[in-house]
PDB file of C-alpha atoms in Angstrom:
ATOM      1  CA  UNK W   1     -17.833   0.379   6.839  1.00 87.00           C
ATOM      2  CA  UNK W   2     -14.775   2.158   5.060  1.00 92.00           C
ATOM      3  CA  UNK W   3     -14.553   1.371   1.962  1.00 95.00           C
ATOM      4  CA  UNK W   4     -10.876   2.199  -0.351  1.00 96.00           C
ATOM      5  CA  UNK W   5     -10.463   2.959  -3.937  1.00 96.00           C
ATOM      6  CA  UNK W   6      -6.464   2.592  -5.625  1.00 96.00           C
ATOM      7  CA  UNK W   7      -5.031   4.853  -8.139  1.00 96.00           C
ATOM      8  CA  UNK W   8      -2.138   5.849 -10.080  1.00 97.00           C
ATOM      9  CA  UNK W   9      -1.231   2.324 -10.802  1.00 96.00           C
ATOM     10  CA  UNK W  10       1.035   2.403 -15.048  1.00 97.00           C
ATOM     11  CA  UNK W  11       3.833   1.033 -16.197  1.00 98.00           C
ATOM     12  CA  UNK W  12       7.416   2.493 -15.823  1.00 98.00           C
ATOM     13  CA  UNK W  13      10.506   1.999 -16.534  1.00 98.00           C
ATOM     14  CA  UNK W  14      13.546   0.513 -13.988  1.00 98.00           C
ATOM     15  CA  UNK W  15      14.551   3.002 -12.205  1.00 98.00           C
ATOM     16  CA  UNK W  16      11.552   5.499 -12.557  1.00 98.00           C
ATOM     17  CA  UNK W  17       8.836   6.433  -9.570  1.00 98.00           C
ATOM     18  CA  UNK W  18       4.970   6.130  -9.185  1.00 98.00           C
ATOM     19  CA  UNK W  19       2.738   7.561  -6.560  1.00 98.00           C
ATOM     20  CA  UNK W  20      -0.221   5.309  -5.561  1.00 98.00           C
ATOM     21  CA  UNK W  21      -2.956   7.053  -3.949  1.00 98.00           C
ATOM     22  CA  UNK W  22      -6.014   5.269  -1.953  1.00 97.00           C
ATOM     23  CA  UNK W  23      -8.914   7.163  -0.740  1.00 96.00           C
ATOM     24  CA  UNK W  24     -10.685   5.792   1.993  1.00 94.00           C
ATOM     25  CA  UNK W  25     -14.414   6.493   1.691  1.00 92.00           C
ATOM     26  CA  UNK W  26     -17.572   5.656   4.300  1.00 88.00           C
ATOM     27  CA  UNK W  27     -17.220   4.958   7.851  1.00 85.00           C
ATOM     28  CA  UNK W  28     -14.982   6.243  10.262  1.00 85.00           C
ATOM     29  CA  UNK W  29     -11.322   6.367   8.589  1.00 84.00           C
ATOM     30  CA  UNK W  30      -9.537   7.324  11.692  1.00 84.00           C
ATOM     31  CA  UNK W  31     -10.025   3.434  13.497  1.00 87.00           C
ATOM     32  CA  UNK W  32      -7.976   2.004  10.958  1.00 91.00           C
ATOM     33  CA  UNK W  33      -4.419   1.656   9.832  1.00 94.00           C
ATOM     34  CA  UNK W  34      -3.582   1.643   6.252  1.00 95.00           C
ATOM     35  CA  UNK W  35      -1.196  -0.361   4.565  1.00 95.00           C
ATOM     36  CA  UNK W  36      -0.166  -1.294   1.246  1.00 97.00           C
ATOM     37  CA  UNK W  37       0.649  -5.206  -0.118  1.00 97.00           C
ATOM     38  CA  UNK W  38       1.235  -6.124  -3.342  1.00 97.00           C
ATOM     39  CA  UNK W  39       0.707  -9.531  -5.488  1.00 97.00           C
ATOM     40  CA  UNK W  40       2.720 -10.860  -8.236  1.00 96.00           C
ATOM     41  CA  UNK W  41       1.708 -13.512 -10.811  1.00 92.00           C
ATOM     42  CA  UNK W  42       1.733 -16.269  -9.806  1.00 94.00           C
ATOM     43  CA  UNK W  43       2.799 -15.443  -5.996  1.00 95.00           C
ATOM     44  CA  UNK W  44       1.399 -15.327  -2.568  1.00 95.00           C
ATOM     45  CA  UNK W  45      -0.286 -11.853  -1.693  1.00 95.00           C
ATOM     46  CA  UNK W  46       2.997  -9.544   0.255  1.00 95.00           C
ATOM     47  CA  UNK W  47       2.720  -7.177   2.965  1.00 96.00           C
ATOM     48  CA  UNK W  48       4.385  -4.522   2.347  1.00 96.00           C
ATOM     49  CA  UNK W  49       4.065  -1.165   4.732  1.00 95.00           C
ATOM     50  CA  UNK W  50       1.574   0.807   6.436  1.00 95.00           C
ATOM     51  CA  UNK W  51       0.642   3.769   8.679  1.00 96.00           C
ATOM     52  CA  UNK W  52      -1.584   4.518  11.459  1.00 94.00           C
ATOM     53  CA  UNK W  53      -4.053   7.649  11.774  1.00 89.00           C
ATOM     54  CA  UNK W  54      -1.468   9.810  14.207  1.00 91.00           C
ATOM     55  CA  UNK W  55       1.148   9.144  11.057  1.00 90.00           C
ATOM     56  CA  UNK W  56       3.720   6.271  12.735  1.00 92.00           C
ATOM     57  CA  UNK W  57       4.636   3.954   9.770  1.00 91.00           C
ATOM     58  CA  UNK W  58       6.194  -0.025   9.553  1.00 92.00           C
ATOM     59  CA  UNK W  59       7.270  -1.897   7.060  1.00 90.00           C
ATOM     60  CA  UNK W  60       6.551  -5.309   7.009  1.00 91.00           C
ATOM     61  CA  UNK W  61       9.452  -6.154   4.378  1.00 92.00           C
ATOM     62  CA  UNK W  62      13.017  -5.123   4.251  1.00 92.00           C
ATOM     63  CA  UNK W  63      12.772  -5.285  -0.098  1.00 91.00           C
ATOM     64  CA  UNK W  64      11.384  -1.852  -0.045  1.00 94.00           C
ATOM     65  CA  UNK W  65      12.914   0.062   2.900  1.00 94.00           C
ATOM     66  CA  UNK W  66      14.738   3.161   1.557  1.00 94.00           C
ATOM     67  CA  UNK W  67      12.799   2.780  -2.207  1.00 97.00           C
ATOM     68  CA  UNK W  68       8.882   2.817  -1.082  1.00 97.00           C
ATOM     69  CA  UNK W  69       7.635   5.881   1.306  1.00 97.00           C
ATOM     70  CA  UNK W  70       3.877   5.833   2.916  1.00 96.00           C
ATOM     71  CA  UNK W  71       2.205   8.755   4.273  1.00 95.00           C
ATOM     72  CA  UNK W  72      -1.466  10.175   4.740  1.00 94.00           C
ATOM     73  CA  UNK W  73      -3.409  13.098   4.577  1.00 94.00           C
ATOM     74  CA  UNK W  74      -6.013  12.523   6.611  1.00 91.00           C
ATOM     75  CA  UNK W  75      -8.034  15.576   5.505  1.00 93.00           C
ATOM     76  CA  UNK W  76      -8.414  14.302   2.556  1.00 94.00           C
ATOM     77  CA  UNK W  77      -9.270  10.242   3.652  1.00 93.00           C
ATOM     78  CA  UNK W  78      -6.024   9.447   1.598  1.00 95.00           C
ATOM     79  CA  UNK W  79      -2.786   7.469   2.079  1.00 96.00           C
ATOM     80  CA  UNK W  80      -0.064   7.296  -0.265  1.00 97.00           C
ATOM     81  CA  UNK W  81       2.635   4.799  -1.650  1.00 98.00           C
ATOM     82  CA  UNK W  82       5.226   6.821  -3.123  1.00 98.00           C
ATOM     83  CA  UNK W  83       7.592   4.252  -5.390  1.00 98.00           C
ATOM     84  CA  UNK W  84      11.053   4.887  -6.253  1.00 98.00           C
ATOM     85  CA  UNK W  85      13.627   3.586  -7.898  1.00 97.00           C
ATOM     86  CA  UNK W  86      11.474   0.617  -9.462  1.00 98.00           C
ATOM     87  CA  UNK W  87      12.758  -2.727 -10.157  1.00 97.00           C
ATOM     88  CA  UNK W  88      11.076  -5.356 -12.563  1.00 97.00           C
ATOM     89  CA  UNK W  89      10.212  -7.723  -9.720  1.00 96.00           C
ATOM     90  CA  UNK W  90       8.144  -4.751  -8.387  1.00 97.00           C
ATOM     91  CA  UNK W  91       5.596  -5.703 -10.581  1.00 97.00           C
ATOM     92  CA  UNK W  92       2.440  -6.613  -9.383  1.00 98.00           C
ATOM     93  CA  UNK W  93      -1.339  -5.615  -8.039  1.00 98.00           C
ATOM     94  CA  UNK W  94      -1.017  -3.093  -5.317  1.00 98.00           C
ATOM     95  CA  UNK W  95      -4.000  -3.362  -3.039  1.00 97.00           C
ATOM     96  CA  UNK W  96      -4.489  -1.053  -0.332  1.00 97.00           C
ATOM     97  CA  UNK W  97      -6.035  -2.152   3.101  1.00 96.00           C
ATOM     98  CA  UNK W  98      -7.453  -0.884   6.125  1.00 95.00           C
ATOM     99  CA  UNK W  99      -7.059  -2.582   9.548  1.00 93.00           C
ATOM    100  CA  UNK W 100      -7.720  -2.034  12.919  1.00 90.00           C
ATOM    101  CA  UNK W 101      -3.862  -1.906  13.933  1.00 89.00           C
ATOM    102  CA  UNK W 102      -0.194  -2.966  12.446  1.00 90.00           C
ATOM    103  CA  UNK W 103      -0.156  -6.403  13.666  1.00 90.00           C
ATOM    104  CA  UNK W 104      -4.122  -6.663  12.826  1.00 87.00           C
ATOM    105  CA  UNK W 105      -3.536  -5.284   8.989  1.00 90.00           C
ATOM    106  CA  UNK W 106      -0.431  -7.561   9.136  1.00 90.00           C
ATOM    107  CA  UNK W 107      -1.994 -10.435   9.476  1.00 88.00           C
ATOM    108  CA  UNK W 108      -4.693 -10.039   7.035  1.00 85.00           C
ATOM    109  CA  UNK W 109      -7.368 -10.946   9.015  1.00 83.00           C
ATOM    110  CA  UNK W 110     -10.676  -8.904   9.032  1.00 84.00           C
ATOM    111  CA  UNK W 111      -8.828  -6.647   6.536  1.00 92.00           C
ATOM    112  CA  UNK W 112     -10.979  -4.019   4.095  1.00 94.00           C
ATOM    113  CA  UNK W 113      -9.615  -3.914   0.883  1.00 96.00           C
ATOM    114  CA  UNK W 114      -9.445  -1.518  -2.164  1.00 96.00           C
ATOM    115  CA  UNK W 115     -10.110  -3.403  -5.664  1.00 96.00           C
ATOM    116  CA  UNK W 116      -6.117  -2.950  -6.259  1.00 97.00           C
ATOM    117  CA  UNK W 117      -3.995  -1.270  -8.914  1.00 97.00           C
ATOM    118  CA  UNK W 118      -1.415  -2.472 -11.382  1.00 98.00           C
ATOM    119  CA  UNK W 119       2.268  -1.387 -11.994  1.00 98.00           C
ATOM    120  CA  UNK W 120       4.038  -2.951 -14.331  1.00 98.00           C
ATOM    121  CA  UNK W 121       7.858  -2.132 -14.287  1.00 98.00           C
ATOM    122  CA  UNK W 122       9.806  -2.880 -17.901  1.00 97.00           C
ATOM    123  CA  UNK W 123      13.193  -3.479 -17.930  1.00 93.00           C
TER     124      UNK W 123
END
């Protein structure tokens, strides 16, 4: 079974940019969409985006369409969460997943998941 590790996780100010980076390790990679959600204090567990193997990407929430970018190089096992223009309420744990398709990894069910990654966005 795949198993996915989350980096690159800090704290930044509003307005600044991280990269996450999750490297999917074990099994067979290629079966699975990737997506990112995120968790805040205190908050139900948000779906954010995600992409499949070939490289087509959704995002399951309109709060980060134009800010938050997801791509993959799948030499290398490893998708990406590139995070711009950071807002307080941005902060959370970042968990990376691995599902079978969109809808699937959508609906959390029978997801993998990495161990998840904090950002922290001051004001």
């Amino acid at each position: 079974q795949v198993q996915l590790a989350e980096s690159g996780g800090g704290l930044v100010q509003a307005g600044g940019s991280l990269r996450l980076s999750c490297v999917a390790s074990g099994g067979t990679p290629s079966n699975y969409a990737l997506g990112w959600f995120r968790q805040a204090p205190g908050k139900e567990r948000e779906a954010l985006l995600a992409i499949s193997w070939s490289g087509a990407s959704t995002y399951y929430t309109e709060s980060v369409r134009g800010r938050f970018i997801v791509s993959r190089d799948n030499a290398k096992n490893t998708v990406y969460l590139q995070m711009n223009s950071l807002k307080p309420e941005d902060t959370a744990v970042y968990y990376c997943a691995a599902g079978l398709n969109f809808g699937v990894l959508h609906s959390s069910k029978g997801n993998i998941w990495g161990q998840g990654t904090q950002v922290t966005v001051s004001s």
